[in-house]
Short mmCIF file of C-alpha atoms in Angstrom, two decimals:
data_model
loop_
_atom_site.label_atom_id
_atom_site.label_comp_id
_atom_site.label_asym_id
_atom_site.label_seq_id
_atom_site.Cartn_x
_atom_site.Cartn_y
_atom_site.Cartn_z
CA MET A 2 -51.16 38.73 -0.64
CA ALA A 3 -50.45 38.27 3.03
CA SER A 4 -48.66 35.01 2.38
CA ARG A 5 -46.42 36.67 -0.22
CA ARG A 6 -45.45 39.30 2.31
CA ALA A 7 -44.68 36.57 4.83
CA VAL A 8 -42.47 34.86 2.29
CA ARG A 9 -40.64 38.09 1.60
CA ARG A 10 -40.19 38.76 5.31
CA ARG A 11 -38.82 35.25 5.75
CA SER A 12 -36.30 35.83 2.97
CA VAL A 13 -35.17 39.07 4.60
CA VAL A 14 -34.69 37.30 7.92
CA LYS A 15 -32.80 34.52 6.16
CA ARG A 16 -30.51 37.00 4.43
CA ALA A 17 -29.82 38.81 7.69
CA LEU A 18 -29.01 35.52 9.42
CA THR A 19 -26.67 34.61 6.55
CA TYR A 20 -24.78 37.88 6.98
CA VAL A 21 -24.51 37.43 10.74
CA ALA A 22 -23.22 33.88 10.32
CA VAL A 23 -20.69 34.94 7.67
CA VAL A 24 -19.38 37.75 9.86
CA ILE A 25 -19.03 35.42 12.86
CA VAL A 26 -17.18 32.81 10.80
CA CYS A 27 -14.85 35.42 9.32
CA VAL A 28 -14.08 36.87 12.74
CA ILE A 29 -13.26 33.43 14.18
CA PHE A 30 -11.02 32.43 11.29
CA LEU A 31 -9.30 35.78 10.97
CA PHE A 32 -8.75 36.52 14.65
CA PRO A 33 -5.47 34.56 14.87
CA ILE A 34 -4.19 36.34 11.76
CA PHE A 35 -5.20 39.70 13.19
CA TRP A 36 -3.44 38.76 16.40
CA LEU A 37 -0.34 37.72 14.45
CA ILE A 38 -0.10 41.15 12.83
CA ALA A 39 -0.99 42.99 16.03
CA THR A 40 1.72 41.12 17.95
CA ALA A 41 4.24 41.95 15.25
CA LEU A 42 3.62 45.65 15.90
CA LYS A 43 3.94 45.46 19.68
CA THR A 44 6.96 46.00 21.84
CA ARG A 45 8.19 43.04 23.82
CA ALA A 46 6.62 44.30 27.03
CA GLN A 47 3.28 44.87 25.31
CA ALA A 48 3.32 41.45 23.66
CA PHE A 49 3.72 39.68 26.99
CA SER A 50 1.34 41.81 29.04
CA PHE A 51 -1.68 40.44 30.82
CA PRO A 52 -4.51 41.13 30.15
CA PRO A 53 -3.46 41.15 26.48
CA LEU A 54 -3.51 44.50 24.71
CA MET A 55 -6.09 44.50 21.96
CA GLU A 56 -4.31 47.17 19.94
CA PRO A 57 -0.61 48.04 19.84
CA HIS A 58 0.50 51.50 20.92
CA LEU A 59 1.62 52.68 17.56
CA GLN A 60 3.46 55.77 18.74
CA GLU A 61 6.36 53.50 19.65
CA LEU A 62 6.41 51.91 16.21
CA PRO A 63 8.64 54.45 14.39
CA ARG A 64 11.28 53.99 17.05
CA ARG A 65 11.18 50.21 16.64
CA LEU A 66 11.52 50.36 12.89
CA HIS A 67 14.94 52.03 13.15
CA LEU B 6 19.23 5.77 -36.41
CA LEU B 7 19.60 9.18 -34.78
CA GLU B 8 16.01 10.02 -35.56
CA LYS B 9 14.81 6.81 -34.00
CA TYR B 10 16.63 7.32 -30.71
CA PHE B 11 16.31 11.09 -30.52
CA PRO B 12 13.10 11.00 -28.35
CA ILE B 13 14.87 8.76 -25.87
CA PHE B 14 17.65 11.32 -25.46
CA LEU B 15 15.03 13.95 -24.81
CA ILE B 16 13.40 12.11 -21.91
CA ILE B 17 16.69 11.10 -20.28
CA PRO B 18 17.04 14.28 -18.12
CA ALA B 19 13.53 13.98 -16.72
CA LEU B 20 14.00 10.26 -16.07
CA ALA B 21 17.33 10.92 -14.37
CA VAL B 22 15.75 13.47 -12.02
CA VAL B 23 12.92 11.10 -11.13
CA PHE B 24 15.36 8.23 -10.64
CA PHE B 25 17.82 10.05 -8.41
CA LEU B 26 15.26 12.02 -6.38
CA VAL B 27 12.44 9.49 -6.00
CA ILE B 28 13.23 5.92 -6.92
CA PHE B 29 16.81 5.67 -5.67
CA PRO B 30 16.13 7.05 -2.12
CA LEU B 31 13.03 4.87 -1.86
CA VAL B 32 14.88 1.69 -2.75
CA TRP B 33 17.87 2.70 -0.62
CA SER B 34 15.74 3.30 2.48
CA LEU B 35 13.88 0.04 1.87
CA GLY B 36 17.29 -1.63 1.84
CA LEU B 37 18.37 0.22 5.01
CA SER B 38 15.26 -0.96 6.83
CA PHE B 39 16.65 -4.51 6.81
CA TYR B 40 19.92 -3.51 8.53
CA ARG B 41 21.02 -2.35 11.91
CA TYR B 42 22.59 0.92 10.85
CA ASN B 43 23.50 4.12 12.64
CA ALA B 44 23.91 7.16 10.38
CA LEU B 45 25.91 8.98 13.07
CA ARG B 46 28.57 6.29 13.32
CA GLY B 47 28.86 6.17 9.55
CA GLY B 48 30.58 3.03 8.42
CA GLY B 49 30.70 1.35 11.83
CA LYS B 50 29.27 -2.11 12.10
CA ILE B 51 26.33 -2.72 9.82
CA THR B 52 24.59 -5.98 10.47
CA PHE B 53 21.91 -7.59 8.40
CA LEU B 54 18.76 -8.24 10.42
CA GLY B 55 16.28 -9.30 7.76
CA LEU B 56 12.85 -8.46 9.09
CA GLY B 57 14.28 -7.87 12.57
CA ASN B 58 13.58 -4.14 12.61
CA TYR B 59 9.96 -4.67 11.63
CA LEU B 60 9.43 -7.43 14.17
CA ARG B 61 10.98 -5.34 16.92
CA LEU B 62 8.76 -2.37 16.12
CA LEU B 63 5.59 -4.42 15.85
CA SER B 64 6.21 -6.48 19.00
CA GLY B 65 6.97 -3.43 21.17
CA SER B 66 4.13 -1.38 22.65
CA LEU B 67 5.63 1.97 21.57
CA VAL B 68 4.42 1.99 17.98
CA TRP B 69 0.94 0.79 18.89
CA GLU B 70 0.52 3.50 21.53
CA ARG B 71 1.68 6.16 19.08
CA LEU B 72 -0.66 4.78 16.43
CA ILE B 73 -3.59 5.11 18.83
CA THR B 74 -2.57 8.71 19.60
CA THR B 75 -2.32 9.43 15.88
CA GLY B 76 -5.66 7.74 15.28
CA GLU B 77 -7.34 9.91 17.92
CA PHE B 78 -5.81 13.02 16.39
CA VAL B 79 -6.78 12.09 12.82
CA ALA B 80 -10.32 11.03 13.74
CA ALA B 81 -11.01 14.16 15.80
CA ALA B 82 -9.46 16.58 13.33
CA VAL B 83 -11.00 15.09 10.18
CA CYS B 84 -14.48 14.71 11.70
CA ILE B 85 -14.59 18.29 12.99
CA GLU B 86 -13.14 19.61 9.75
CA PHE B 87 -15.71 17.70 7.71
CA LEU B 88 -18.73 18.86 9.73
CA LEU B 89 -17.52 22.45 9.97
CA GLY B 90 -16.47 22.48 6.32
CA LEU B 91 -19.87 21.17 5.22
CA ALA B 92 -21.66 23.80 7.31
CA LEU B 93 -19.44 26.58 5.97
CA ALA B 94 -19.85 25.37 2.39
CA LEU B 95 -23.65 25.36 2.74
CA LEU B 96 -23.42 28.87 4.19
CA PHE B 97 -21.16 30.18 1.44
CA SER B 98 -23.17 28.54 -1.34
CA GLN B 99 -25.85 31.15 -0.66
CA GLN B 100 -25.70 34.27 -2.76
CA PHE B 101 -24.87 37.45 -0.87
CA LYS B 102 -22.81 40.57 -1.37
CA GLY B 103 -19.12 40.21 -0.66
CA ARG B 104 -19.24 36.43 -1.04
CA ARG B 105 -15.96 36.23 -2.97
CA LEU B 106 -14.22 38.42 -0.41
CA ALA B 107 -15.56 36.35 2.49
CA ILE B 108 -14.37 33.09 0.89
CA THR B 109 -10.93 34.59 0.31
CA LEU B 110 -10.72 35.79 3.91
CA VAL B 111 -11.81 32.45 5.36
CA THR B 112 -9.26 30.51 3.27
CA MET B 113 -6.39 32.66 4.53
CA PRO B 114 -5.28 30.27 7.32
CA MET B 115 -4.32 27.75 4.62
CA LEU B 116 -1.68 30.16 3.35
CA ILE B 117 0.27 30.18 6.63
CA ALA B 118 3.13 27.71 6.93
CA PRO B 119 2.24 24.98 9.46
CA VAL B 120 5.44 25.55 11.46
CA ALA B 121 4.68 29.25 11.75
CA ALA B 122 1.12 28.43 12.81
CA GLY B 123 2.43 26.02 15.46
CA ILE B 124 4.89 28.51 16.92
CA PHE B 125 2.33 31.29 16.84
CA PHE B 126 -0.41 29.23 18.49
CA ARG B 127 2.03 28.27 21.21
CA TYR B 128 2.07 31.97 22.07
CA VAL B 129 -1.73 32.32 21.67
CA PHE B 130 -2.47 29.29 23.90
CA ASP B 131 0.14 30.24 26.49
CA ALA B 132 -1.02 29.74 30.07
CA THR B 133 -0.01 33.17 31.39
CA PHE B 134 -0.29 35.69 28.54
CA GLY B 135 -2.08 33.92 25.66
CA VAL B 136 -5.17 35.59 24.22
CA VAL B 137 -7.22 32.41 24.05
CA THR B 138 -6.43 31.73 27.69
CA TYR B 139 -7.56 35.28 28.43
CA PHE B 140 -10.87 34.82 26.58
CA ILE B 141 -11.56 31.58 28.41
CA TYR B 142 -10.71 33.41 31.65
CA LEU B 143 -13.23 36.15 30.78
CA VAL B 144 -15.98 33.64 30.04
CA THR B 145 -15.48 31.02 32.73
CA GLY B 146 -13.33 32.84 35.27
CA ALA B 147 -10.82 30.00 35.35
CA LYS B 148 -7.27 30.08 34.07
CA VAL B 149 -6.97 27.03 31.83
CA LYS B 150 -3.58 25.63 30.92
CA LEU B 151 -4.48 24.67 27.36
CA LEU B 152 -1.13 23.27 26.30
CA SER B 153 -0.61 21.09 29.34
CA ASN B 154 -4.11 19.99 30.38
CA TYR B 155 -5.83 20.01 26.99
CA ALA B 156 -2.85 19.39 24.74
CA MET B 157 -4.63 17.10 22.29
CA LEU B 158 -7.56 19.51 22.03
CA SER B 159 -5.31 22.46 21.23
CA VAL B 160 -3.35 20.48 18.67
CA VAL B 161 -6.61 19.46 16.98
CA LEU B 162 -7.85 23.06 17.16
CA VAL B 163 -4.85 24.37 15.24
CA ASP B 164 -5.30 21.70 12.59
CA VAL B 165 -9.02 22.50 12.34
CA TRP B 166 -8.35 26.22 12.11
CA GLN B 167 -5.88 25.69 9.33
CA TRP B 168 -7.53 23.00 7.23
CA THR B 169 -11.29 23.50 7.55
CA PRO B 170 -11.17 26.02 4.65
CA PHE B 171 -9.63 23.29 2.49
CA MET B 172 -12.58 21.00 3.20
CA MET B 173 -14.94 23.91 2.62
CA LEU B 174 -13.48 24.70 -0.81
CA PHE B 175 -13.87 21.09 -1.95
CA ILE B 176 -17.49 20.84 -0.79
CA LEU B 177 -18.25 24.29 -2.19
CA ALA B 178 -16.98 23.17 -5.59
CA GLY B 179 -19.30 20.17 -5.31
CA LEU B 180 -22.26 22.34 -4.33
CA GLU B 181 -21.70 24.65 -7.27
CA SER B 182 -21.67 21.76 -9.73
CA ILE B 183 -25.19 20.65 -8.77
CA PRO B 184 -27.40 21.07 -11.87
CA ARG B 185 -29.72 24.01 -11.31
CA HIS B 186 -32.80 22.20 -12.68
CA LEU B 187 -32.50 19.53 -9.98
CA LEU B 188 -32.63 22.14 -7.23
CA GLU B 189 -35.52 23.90 -8.92
CA SER B 190 -37.59 20.76 -9.30
CA ALA B 191 -36.85 19.91 -5.68
CA GLU B 192 -38.21 23.32 -4.76
CA ILE B 193 -41.33 22.83 -6.88
CA ASP B 194 -41.95 19.46 -5.25
CA ARG B 195 -41.72 21.22 -1.88
CA PHE B 196 -39.11 18.91 -0.46
CA SER B 197 -38.15 19.60 3.11
CA TRP B 198 -34.61 20.87 3.59
CA PHE B 199 -33.45 17.47 4.85
CA THR B 200 -34.96 15.52 1.93
CA ARG B 201 -33.46 17.97 -0.53
CA PHE B 202 -30.05 17.44 1.08
CA LYS B 203 -30.41 13.66 1.05
CA VAL B 204 -31.78 13.22 -2.46
CA VAL B 205 -30.25 16.06 -4.47
CA ILE B 206 -27.24 17.57 -2.75
CA TRP B 207 -25.49 14.64 -1.09
CA PRO B 208 -25.31 12.31 -4.14
CA THR B 209 -23.72 15.08 -6.20
CA ILE B 210 -21.11 16.19 -3.70
CA ARG B 211 -20.35 12.70 -2.42
CA PRO B 212 -17.35 11.95 -4.70
CA LEU B 213 -15.77 15.32 -3.90
CA VAL B 214 -16.39 14.86 -0.18
CA MET B 215 -14.71 11.46 -0.37
CA LEU B 216 -11.72 12.97 -2.17
CA ALA B 217 -11.44 15.77 0.39
CA LEU B 218 -11.69 13.27 3.26
CA LEU B 219 -8.99 11.16 1.63
CA PHE B 220 -6.63 14.12 1.27
CA ARG B 221 -7.24 15.32 4.79
CA THR B 222 -6.87 11.85 6.35
CA MET B 223 -3.56 11.24 4.60
CA ASP B 224 -2.35 14.73 5.45
CA ALA B 225 -3.43 14.54 9.08
CA PHE B 226 -1.77 11.15 9.39
CA ARG B 227 1.52 12.68 8.28
CA THR B 228 1.16 15.90 10.32
CA PHE B 229 4.46 16.77 11.87
CA ASP B 230 5.40 20.44 11.73
CA SER B 231 2.47 22.16 13.42
CA VAL B 232 2.26 19.62 16.24
CA PHE B 233 6.01 19.53 16.78
CA ALA B 234 6.22 23.32 16.90
CA LEU B 235 3.23 23.52 19.22
CA THR B 236 3.91 20.85 21.85
CA GLU B 237 6.94 18.80 20.72
CA GLY B 238 4.77 15.77 21.39
CA GLY B 239 4.31 16.71 25.02
CA PRO B 240 3.29 16.93 27.75
CA GLY B 241 4.94 13.55 28.16
CA THR B 242 3.86 11.70 25.08
CA GLN B 243 0.22 12.84 25.00
CA THR B 244 0.42 14.43 21.55
CA GLU B 245 3.35 12.44 20.19
CA LEU B 246 2.09 11.43 16.75
CA ILE B 247 3.69 8.60 14.82
CA SER B 248 5.56 11.12 12.65
CA ILE B 249 7.15 12.69 15.72
CA THR B 250 8.20 9.23 16.93
CA LEU B 251 9.71 8.63 13.51
CA TYR B 252 11.64 11.90 13.80
CA ARG B 253 12.91 10.98 17.25
CA ILE B 254 14.07 7.52 16.19
CA ALA B 255 15.77 8.85 13.08
CA PHE B 256 17.33 12.10 14.25
CA GLN B 257 17.56 11.92 18.05
CA TYR B 258 18.36 8.25 18.67
CA PHE B 259 19.94 7.85 15.22
CA ARG B 260 18.61 4.33 14.78
CA THR B 261 18.47 4.85 11.04
CA GLY B 262 17.61 1.31 10.02
CA GLU B 263 14.75 1.10 12.49
CA SER B 264 13.38 4.50 11.40
CA CYS B 265 13.35 3.36 7.76
CA ALA B 266 11.36 0.32 8.81
CA LEU B 267 8.88 2.53 10.69
CA ALA B 268 8.60 4.83 7.68
CA PHE B 269 7.63 1.87 5.51
CA LEU B 270 5.09 0.69 8.08
CA ILE B 271 3.49 4.16 7.96
CA LEU B 272 3.53 4.06 4.18
CA ILE B 273 1.71 0.71 4.22
CA ILE B 274 -0.93 2.07 6.62
CA VAL B 275 -1.53 5.14 4.45
CA ILE B 276 -1.84 2.99 1.32
CA LEU B 277 -4.39 0.76 3.10
CA LEU B 278 -6.40 3.82 4.18
CA THR B 279 -6.33 5.19 0.64
CA ASN B 280 -7.64 1.95 -0.80
CA LEU B 281 -10.41 1.88 1.79
CA TYR B 282 -11.55 5.37 0.84
CA LEU B 283 -11.32 4.71 -2.88
CA ARG B 284 -13.42 1.58 -2.47
CA MET B 285 -16.01 3.53 -0.46
CA ALA B 286 -16.10 6.24 -3.12
CA ARG B 287 -16.47 3.74 -5.95
CA ARG B 288 -19.21 1.69 -4.30
CA VAL B 289 -21.96 4.18 -5.09
CA THR B 290 -20.96 5.61 -8.45
#
């Protein structure tokens, strides 16, 4: 019985590790695409600021869309 | 009589398209490669050189240096893409919730046009306000000039980012075609993970891996747009691939005949590579 529980625990750990790995991979591959969209929504000054802004200030967006 | 020749009339349009768009330019550029010809000067003096263009290219050091650069780029990119793609495919061959969604998300870089990716990564890798530079600064505390000091690395990184999903999809297709009973019997025999990979998984996915490697090698060898948009072959000539040299000879120096000769040299190299891969793939099966 104990060994069966150990097997089950191992499978839970394995599943958790799989999820963590998948999330990390997705974040790495999608970050440039996220950055592409985020940059598209920034003003020129925001796009070239340092340190880079992680999120655009969207209150200026309606003005830019005109 | 009409009935006999009617099928021929039907295939004439398709044949004409193939002839004028594929065969004619190919033969014409092969012909041009034997002449000294400048497309900018039009009908100036066109002299027949025979194999002169080829000899000049092969005896100079320029082409060989560019071929070494290209070789470094292809080897680095394809190796990293293969290893990463294999790891990702093994990861995604597991069953978990949201697997389809995750595969779709990871393959998204393939959908971006290479030129756009090049221009965009130029901004991302920028030495003063690029995000990647900023992350490296956060981790190491040093401001790295990626595009000038690590140009080849950044060029390879963009290629890897864009084309690893391609490799992954191929290997994933191979992994999914493994007969279930083989995996089950491997499990019953209590094979270690490595033995299972060597005996069951690798022989099944091998042909697909070879095909994917072939595609990627040919594609990486011809890479032009992403690298040209990213570094324009610079700094200096550090990332000037053979395709960029070809572009320069043809459209900046306008030595049209010589560029045709170089194009055919590249074609020959790619055909040789293809045959090598096909032979390697056939040897086992």
